[in-house]
mmCIF file of the C-alpha atoms, coordinates in Angstrom:
data_MODEL
# 
_entry.id   MODEL 
# 
loop_
_atom_site.group_PDB 
_atom_site.id 
_atom_site.type_symbol 
_atom_site.label_atom_id 
_atom_site.label_alt_id 
_atom_site.label_comp_id 
_atom_site.label_asym_id 
_atom_site.label_entity_id 
_atom_site.label_seq_id 
_atom_site.pdbx_PDB_ins_code 
_atom_site.Cartn_x 
_atom_site.Cartn_y 
_atom_site.Cartn_z 
_atom_site.occupancy 
_atom_site.B_iso_or_equiv 
_atom_site.pdbx_formal_charge 
_atom_site.auth_seq_id 
_atom_site.auth_comp_id 
_atom_site.auth_asym_id 
_atom_site.auth_atom_id 
_atom_site.pdbx_PDB_model_num 
ATOM 1   C CA . MET A 1 1   ? 39.051 -16.510 -38.447 1.00 0.00 ? 1   MET A CA 1 
ATOM 2   C CA . ASN A 1 2   ? 38.111 -15.773 -34.891 1.00 0.00 ? 2   ASN A CA 1 
ATOM 3   C CA . GLY A 1 3   ? 34.695 -15.907 -33.169 1.00 0.00 ? 3   GLY A CA 1 
ATOM 4   C CA . VAL A 1 4   ? 33.794 -12.147 -33.637 1.00 0.00 ? 4   VAL A CA 1 
ATOM 5   C CA . GLU A 1 5   ? 34.668 -12.675 -37.285 1.00 0.00 ? 5   GLU A CA 1 
ATOM 6   C CA . LEU A 1 6   ? 32.295 -15.737 -37.213 1.00 0.00 ? 6   LEU A CA 1 
ATOM 7   C CA . PHE A 1 7   ? 29.852 -13.535 -35.541 1.00 0.00 ? 7   PHE A CA 1 
ATOM 8   C CA . LEU A 1 8   ? 29.651 -10.733 -38.001 1.00 0.00 ? 8   LEU A CA 1 
ATOM 9   C CA . LEU A 1 9   ? 29.391 -13.427 -40.877 1.00 0.00 ? 9   LEU A CA 1 
ATOM 10  C CA . GLY A 1 10  ? 26.447 -14.644 -39.167 1.00 0.00 ? 10  GLY A CA 1 
ATOM 11  C CA . ARG A 1 11  ? 24.901 -11.329 -38.980 1.00 0.00 ? 11  ARG A CA 1 
ATOM 12  C CA . THR A 1 12  ? 25.454 -10.549 -42.465 1.00 0.00 ? 12  THR A CA 1 
ATOM 13  C CA . LEU A 1 13  ? 23.898 -13.938 -43.776 1.00 0.00 ? 13  LEU A CA 1 
ATOM 14  C CA . MET A 1 14  ? 21.148 -12.979 -41.680 1.00 0.00 ? 14  MET A CA 1 
ATOM 15  C CA . LYS A 1 15  ? 20.716 -9.565  -43.105 1.00 0.00 ? 15  LYS A CA 1 
ATOM 16  C CA . ILE A 1 16  ? 21.026 -11.410 -46.712 1.00 0.00 ? 16  ILE A CA 1 
ATOM 17  C CA . GLY A 1 17  ? 18.507 -13.864 -45.709 1.00 0.00 ? 17  GLY A CA 1 
ATOM 18  C CA . GLU A 1 18  ? 16.051 -10.953 -44.743 1.00 0.00 ? 18  GLU A CA 1 
ATOM 19  C CA . GLU A 1 19  ? 16.397 -9.284  -47.859 1.00 0.00 ? 19  GLU A CA 1 
ATOM 20  C CA . ALA A 1 20  ? 15.494 -12.398 -49.981 1.00 0.00 ? 20  ALA A CA 1 
ATOM 21  C CA . ILE A 1 21  ? 12.533 -13.322 -47.877 1.00 0.00 ? 21  ILE A CA 1 
ATOM 22  C CA . PRO A 1 22  ? 9.682  -11.448 -50.204 1.00 0.00 ? 22  PRO A CA 1 
ATOM 23  C CA . THR A 1 23  ? 7.585  -8.662  -48.079 1.00 0.00 ? 23  THR A CA 1 
ATOM 24  C CA . GLU A 1 24  ? 4.952  -7.684  -50.840 1.00 0.00 ? 24  GLU A CA 1 
ATOM 25  C CA . GLY A 1 25  ? 1.511  -7.896  -49.748 1.00 0.00 ? 25  GLY A CA 1 
ATOM 26  C CA . VAL A 1 26  ? 2.497  -8.502  -46.174 1.00 0.00 ? 26  VAL A CA 1 
ATOM 27  C CA . GLY A 1 27  ? 1.716  -5.224  -44.813 1.00 0.00 ? 27  GLY A CA 1 
ATOM 28  C CA . THR A 1 28  ? 3.244  -3.078  -42.001 1.00 0.00 ? 28  THR A CA 1 
ATOM 29  C CA . HIS A 1 29  ? 3.743  -4.602  -38.690 1.00 0.00 ? 29  HIS A CA 1 
ATOM 30  C CA . SER A 1 30  ? 5.309  -3.972  -35.539 1.00 0.00 ? 30  SER A CA 1 
ATOM 31  C CA . THR A 1 31  ? 7.173  -7.151  -35.761 1.00 0.00 ? 31  THR A CA 1 
ATOM 32  C CA . SER A 1 32  ? 10.252 -7.901  -37.799 1.00 0.00 ? 32  SER A CA 1 
ATOM 33  C CA . THR A 1 33  ? 11.068 -10.446 -40.058 1.00 0.00 ? 33  THR A CA 1 
ATOM 34  C CA . ARG A 1 34  ? 14.028 -11.411 -37.978 1.00 0.00 ? 34  ARG A CA 1 
ATOM 35  C CA . SER A 1 35  ? 11.624 -11.764 -34.731 1.00 0.00 ? 35  SER A CA 1 
ATOM 36  C CA . MET A 1 36  ? 9.188  -13.668 -37.202 1.00 0.00 ? 36  MET A CA 1 
ATOM 37  C CA . LEU A 1 37  ? 11.683 -16.319 -37.843 1.00 0.00 ? 37  LEU A CA 1 
ATOM 38  C CA . ILE A 1 38  ? 13.093 -16.572 -34.687 1.00 0.00 ? 38  ILE A CA 1 
ATOM 39  C CA . VAL A 1 39  ? 9.705  -17.397 -33.285 1.00 0.00 ? 39  VAL A CA 1 
ATOM 40  C CA . LEU A 1 40  ? 8.827  -19.633 -36.227 1.00 0.00 ? 40  LEU A CA 1 
ATOM 41  C CA . LEU A 1 41  ? 11.968 -21.670 -35.495 1.00 0.00 ? 41  LEU A CA 1 
ATOM 42  C CA . ASP A 1 42  ? 11.416 -21.773 -31.577 1.00 0.00 ? 42  ASP A CA 1 
ATOM 43  C CA . VAL A 1 43  ? 7.987  -23.186 -32.026 1.00 0.00 ? 43  VAL A CA 1 
ATOM 44  C CA . TYR A 1 44  ? 9.047  -25.597 -34.701 1.00 0.00 ? 44  TYR A CA 1 
ATOM 45  C CA . ALA A 1 45  ? 12.039 -26.948 -32.420 1.00 0.00 ? 45  ALA A CA 1 
ATOM 46  C CA . HIS A 1 46  ? 9.698  -26.929 -29.162 1.00 0.00 ? 46  HIS A CA 1 
ATOM 47  C CA . PRO A 1 47  ? 6.150  -28.235 -30.156 1.00 0.00 ? 47  PRO A CA 1 
ATOM 48  C CA . ASP A 1 48  ? 3.513  -27.636 -27.558 1.00 0.00 ? 48  ASP A CA 1 
ATOM 49  C CA . THR A 1 49  ? 5.087  -24.282 -26.181 1.00 0.00 ? 49  THR A CA 1 
ATOM 50  C CA . THR A 1 50  ? 3.728  -21.301 -24.970 1.00 0.00 ? 50  THR A CA 1 
ATOM 51  C CA . VAL A 1 51  ? 4.309  -17.736 -25.602 1.00 0.00 ? 51  VAL A CA 1 
ATOM 52  C CA . GLY A 1 52  ? 6.297  -17.278 -22.185 1.00 0.00 ? 52  GLY A CA 1 
ATOM 53  C CA . GLU A 1 53  ? 8.112  -20.184 -22.704 1.00 0.00 ? 53  GLU A CA 1 
ATOM 54  C CA . ILE A 1 54  ? 9.333  -18.688 -26.311 1.00 0.00 ? 54  ILE A CA 1 
ATOM 55  C CA . THR A 1 55  ? 10.121 -15.316 -24.749 1.00 0.00 ? 55  THR A CA 1 
ATOM 56  C CA . THR A 1 56  ? 12.385 -17.208 -21.744 1.00 0.00 ? 56  THR A CA 1 
ATOM 57  C CA . ARG A 1 57  ? 14.014 -19.008 -24.571 1.00 0.00 ? 57  ARG A CA 1 
ATOM 58  C CA . THR A 1 58  ? 14.495 -16.137 -27.399 1.00 0.00 ? 58  THR A CA 1 
ATOM 59  C CA . GLY A 1 59  ? 14.760 -13.290 -25.174 1.00 0.00 ? 59  GLY A CA 1 
ATOM 60  C CA . LEU A 1 60  ? 12.557 -11.331 -27.137 1.00 0.00 ? 60  LEU A CA 1 
ATOM 61  C CA . PRO A 1 61  ? 9.750  -9.150  -25.358 1.00 0.00 ? 61  PRO A CA 1 
ATOM 62  C CA . GLN A 1 62  ? 6.809  -10.791 -24.861 1.00 0.00 ? 62  GLN A CA 1 
ATOM 63  C CA . SER A 1 63  ? 4.725  -8.286  -26.523 1.00 0.00 ? 63  SER A CA 1 
ATOM 64  C CA . ALA A 1 64  ? 7.214  -8.838  -29.808 1.00 0.00 ? 64  ALA A CA 1 
ATOM 65  C CA . VAL A 1 65  ? 6.509  -12.498 -29.295 1.00 0.00 ? 65  VAL A CA 1 
ATOM 66  C CA . SER A 1 66  ? 2.767  -12.415 -28.927 1.00 0.00 ? 66  SER A CA 1 
ATOM 67  C CA . GLY A 1 67  ? 2.821  -10.149 -32.301 1.00 0.00 ? 67  GLY A CA 1 
ATOM 68  C CA . CYS A 1 68  ? 4.701  -12.741 -34.006 1.00 0.00 ? 68  CYS A CA 1 
ATOM 69  C CA . VAL A 1 69  ? 2.357  -15.136 -32.983 1.00 0.00 ? 69  VAL A CA 1 
ATOM 70  C CA . ALA A 1 70  ? -0.350 -13.491 -34.183 1.00 0.00 ? 70  ALA A CA 1 
ATOM 71  C CA . ARG A 1 71  ? 1.091  -12.707 -37.462 1.00 0.00 ? 71  ARG A CA 1 
ATOM 72  C CA . LEU A 1 72  ? 2.006  -16.510 -37.926 1.00 0.00 ? 72  LEU A CA 1 
ATOM 73  C CA . LYS A 1 73  ? -1.188 -17.699 -36.823 1.00 0.00 ? 73  LYS A CA 1 
ATOM 74  C CA . ASP A 1 74  ? -2.802 -15.275 -39.630 1.00 0.00 ? 74  ASP A CA 1 
ATOM 75  C CA . VAL A 1 75  ? -0.621 -17.030 -42.234 1.00 0.00 ? 75  VAL A CA 1 
ATOM 76  C CA . GLY A 1 76  ? -1.361 -20.381 -41.286 1.00 0.00 ? 76  GLY A CA 1 
ATOM 77  C CA . SER A 1 77  ? 2.349  -21.027 -40.009 1.00 0.00 ? 77  SER A CA 1 
ATOM 78  C CA . VAL A 1 78  ? 1.459  -21.976 -36.499 1.00 0.00 ? 78  VAL A CA 1 
ATOM 79  C CA . VAL A 1 79  ? -1.729 -23.497 -35.049 1.00 0.00 ? 79  VAL A CA 1 
ATOM 80  C CA . THR A 1 80  ? -2.983 -23.169 -31.148 1.00 0.00 ? 80  THR A CA 1 
ATOM 81  C CA . ALA A 1 81  ? -4.859 -25.357 -28.623 1.00 0.00 ? 81  ALA A CA 1 
ATOM 82  C CA . PRO A 1 82  ? -5.642 -25.113 -25.311 1.00 0.00 ? 82  PRO A CA 1 
ATOM 83  C CA . ASP A 1 83  ? -3.421 -27.048 -23.028 1.00 0.00 ? 83  ASP A CA 1 
ATOM 84  C CA . PRO A 1 84  ? -5.165 -29.805 -21.671 1.00 0.00 ? 84  PRO A CA 1 
ATOM 85  C CA . ALA A 1 85  ? -3.658 -29.582 -17.996 1.00 0.00 ? 85  ALA A CA 1 
ATOM 86  C CA . ASP A 1 86  ? -4.496 -25.883 -17.730 1.00 0.00 ? 86  ASP A CA 1 
ATOM 87  C CA . ARG A 1 87  ? -7.169 -25.150 -20.167 1.00 0.00 ? 87  ARG A CA 1 
ATOM 88  C CA . ARG A 1 88  ? -6.035 -21.221 -19.496 1.00 0.00 ? 88  ARG A CA 1 
ATOM 89  C CA . ARG A 1 89  ? -2.861 -21.541 -21.698 1.00 0.00 ? 89  ARG A CA 1 
ATOM 90  C CA . THR A 1 90  ? -2.376 -21.842 -25.071 1.00 0.00 ? 90  THR A CA 1 
ATOM 91  C CA . LEU A 1 91  ? -0.038 -24.231 -26.635 1.00 0.00 ? 91  LEU A CA 1 
ATOM 92  C CA . LEU A 1 92  ? 1.389  -23.342 -29.964 1.00 0.00 ? 92  LEU A CA 1 
ATOM 93  C CA . ARG A 1 93  ? 2.904  -25.677 -32.539 1.00 0.00 ? 93  ARG A CA 1 
ATOM 94  C CA . ARG A 1 94  ? 3.927  -25.880 -36.389 1.00 0.00 ? 94  ARG A CA 1 
ATOM 95  C CA . ASN A 1 95  ? 0.921  -26.498 -38.786 1.00 0.00 ? 95  ASN A CA 1 
ATOM 96  C CA . PRO A 1 96  ? 1.315  -29.700 -40.287 1.00 0.00 ? 96  PRO A CA 1 
ATOM 97  C CA . GLU A 1 97  ? -0.236 -28.340 -43.552 1.00 0.00 ? 97  GLU A CA 1 
ATOM 98  C CA . VAL A 1 98  ? 2.257  -25.549 -45.456 1.00 0.00 ? 98  VAL A CA 1 
ATOM 99  C CA . SER A 1 99  ? 0.677  -22.400 -45.557 1.00 0.00 ? 99  SER A CA 1 
ATOM 100 C CA . GLU A 1 100 ? 0.748  -20.306 -48.993 1.00 0.00 ? 100 GLU A CA 1 
ATOM 101 C CA . ARG A 1 101 ? 2.804  -17.456 -47.192 1.00 0.00 ? 101 ARG A CA 1 
ATOM 102 C CA . ARG A 1 102 ? 5.266  -20.425 -45.941 1.00 0.00 ? 102 ARG A CA 1 
ATOM 103 C CA . ALA A 1 103 ? 5.501  -21.919 -49.409 1.00 0.00 ? 103 ALA A CA 1 
ATOM 104 C CA . GLU A 1 104 ? 5.973  -18.852 -51.299 1.00 0.00 ? 104 GLU A CA 1 
ATOM 105 C CA . VAL A 1 105 ? 9.113  -17.538 -48.742 1.00 0.00 ? 105 VAL A CA 1 
ATOM 106 C CA . ALA A 1 106 ? 10.579 -21.410 -49.301 1.00 0.00 ? 106 ALA A CA 1 
ATOM 107 C CA . ALA A 1 107 ? 10.495 -21.027 -52.815 1.00 0.00 ? 107 ALA A CA 1 
ATOM 108 C CA . THR A 1 108 ? 12.130 -17.991 -53.229 1.00 0.00 ? 108 THR A CA 1 
ATOM 109 C CA . PRO A 1 109 ? 15.585 -17.778 -54.776 1.00 0.00 ? 109 PRO A CA 1 
ATOM 110 C CA . ILE A 1 110 ? 18.366 -15.835 -52.760 1.00 0.00 ? 110 ILE A CA 1 
ATOM 111 C CA . GLU A 1 111 ? 20.132 -15.081 -55.908 1.00 0.00 ? 111 GLU A CA 1 
ATOM 112 C CA . ALA A 1 112 ? 19.160 -11.742 -55.932 1.00 0.00 ? 112 ALA A CA 1 
ATOM 113 C CA . ALA A 1 113 ? 19.886 -10.676 -52.694 1.00 0.00 ? 113 ALA A CA 1 
ATOM 114 C CA . LEU A 1 114 ? 23.280 -12.193 -52.567 1.00 0.00 ? 114 LEU A CA 1 
ATOM 115 C CA . GLY A 1 115 ? 23.979 -10.531 -55.778 1.00 0.00 ? 115 GLY A CA 1 
ATOM 116 C CA . ALA A 1 116 ? 23.130 -7.352  -54.191 1.00 0.00 ? 116 ALA A CA 1 
ATOM 117 C CA . ALA A 1 117 ? 25.356 -8.173  -51.020 1.00 0.00 ? 117 ALA A CA 1 
ATOM 118 C CA . LEU A 1 118 ? 28.302 -9.364  -53.283 1.00 0.00 ? 118 LEU A CA 1 
ATOM 119 C CA . GLY A 1 119 ? 27.799 -6.226  -55.542 1.00 0.00 ? 119 GLY A CA 1 
ATOM 120 C CA . THR A 1 120 ? 28.168 -8.377  -58.738 1.00 0.00 ? 120 THR A CA 1 
ATOM 121 C CA . ALA A 1 121 ? 25.506 -9.453  -61.330 1.00 0.00 ? 121 ALA A CA 1 
ATOM 122 C CA . ASP A 1 122 ? 27.990 -11.977 -62.601 1.00 0.00 ? 122 ASP A CA 1 
ATOM 123 C CA . ALA A 1 123 ? 25.654 -15.337 -62.574 1.00 0.00 ? 123 ALA A CA 1 
ATOM 124 C CA . ASP A 1 124 ? 28.859 -17.762 -61.881 1.00 0.00 ? 124 ASP A CA 1 
ATOM 125 C CA . GLU A 1 125 ? 30.032 -15.701 -58.873 1.00 0.00 ? 125 GLU A CA 1 
ATOM 126 C CA . ILE A 1 126 ? 26.650 -15.799 -57.301 1.00 0.00 ? 126 ILE A CA 1 
ATOM 127 C CA . ALA A 1 127 ? 26.255 -19.331 -58.492 1.00 0.00 ? 127 ALA A CA 1 
ATOM 128 C CA . ARG A 1 128 ? 29.569 -20.489 -56.735 1.00 0.00 ? 128 ARG A CA 1 
ATOM 129 C CA . THR A 1 129 ? 28.980 -18.411 -53.372 1.00 0.00 ? 129 THR A CA 1 
ATOM 130 C CA . VAL A 1 130 ? 25.285 -20.299 -53.433 1.00 0.00 ? 130 VAL A CA 1 
ATOM 131 C CA . THR A 1 131 ? 27.008 -23.502 -53.715 1.00 0.00 ? 131 THR A CA 1 
ATOM 132 C CA . LEU A 1 132 ? 29.662 -22.478 -50.657 1.00 0.00 ? 132 LEU A CA 1 
ATOM 133 C CA . LEU A 1 133 ? 26.656 -21.655 -48.501 1.00 0.00 ? 133 LEU A CA 1 
ATOM 134 C CA . GLU A 1 134 ? 24.517 -24.963 -49.274 1.00 0.00 ? 134 GLU A CA 1 
ATOM 135 C CA . GLN A 1 135 ? 27.594 -26.757 -48.381 1.00 0.00 ? 135 GLN A CA 1 
ATOM 136 C CA . LEU A 1 136 ? 27.970 -24.821 -45.117 1.00 0.00 ? 136 LEU A CA 1 
ATOM 137 C CA . ALA A 1 137 ? 24.701 -25.050 -44.649 1.00 0.00 ? 137 ALA A CA 1 
ATOM 138 C CA . GLU A 1 138 ? 24.638 -28.993 -44.885 1.00 0.00 ? 138 GLU A CA 1 
ATOM 139 C CA . LEU A 1 139 ? 27.772 -28.776 -42.198 1.00 0.00 ? 139 LEU A CA 1 
ATOM 140 C CA . LEU A 1 140 ? 26.209 -26.323 -39.732 1.00 0.00 ? 140 LEU A CA 1 
ATOM 141 C CA . SER A 1 141 ? 22.260 -27.292 -39.892 1.00 0.00 ? 141 SER A CA 1 
ATOM 142 C CA . PRO A 1 142 ? 20.187 -25.580 -36.796 1.00 0.00 ? 142 PRO A CA 1 
ATOM 143 C CA . ASP A 1 143 ? 20.859 -28.999 -35.317 1.00 0.00 ? 143 ASP A CA 1 
ATOM 144 C CA . VAL A 1 144 ? 24.076 -28.064 -34.370 1.00 0.00 ? 144 VAL A CA 1 
ATOM 145 C CA . LEU A 1 145 ? 22.593 -25.489 -31.865 1.00 0.00 ? 145 LEU A CA 1 
ATOM 146 C CA . GLY A 1 146 ? 21.508 -28.581 -29.877 1.00 0.00 ? 146 GLY A CA 1 
ATOM 147 C CA . ARG A 1 147 ? 25.193 -29.582 -29.452 1.00 0.00 ? 147 ARG A CA 1 
ATOM 148 C CA . LEU A 1 148 ? 26.719 -26.089 -27.990 1.00 0.00 ? 148 LEU A CA 1 
ATOM 149 C CA . ARG A 1 149 ? 24.509 -25.832 -25.254 1.00 0.00 ? 149 ARG A CA 1 
# 
């Protein structure tokens, strides 16, 4: 496997993950599931951050980050507070309480999306693939990214 193949695998896994995330009842929004996850994970990794800082770190347009933050606040995934050093700035952090939406997303299984991507309904094949993905996730947790920079 080379770097391009690894990149394409990552992109494929992201697409399958997006398909596995439930979207019923969330309505139509200008922000994508992918952007929402990127912003959410950035807030989790950098507590007491700002929209501008997220924009710089993620490379997403500020309008997209602002839209994601608004949605994440609405569903209770992030909370805001004024910056004590500069009351004009708003700081974002993970909501310590698990929102209903966050619990729903975390509890949603991936088997249906994975089966569709694999082109099979074979429960054994899907289960084997889930096991492989779980093993890979243990080895390559998001913490690995901190070692790459």
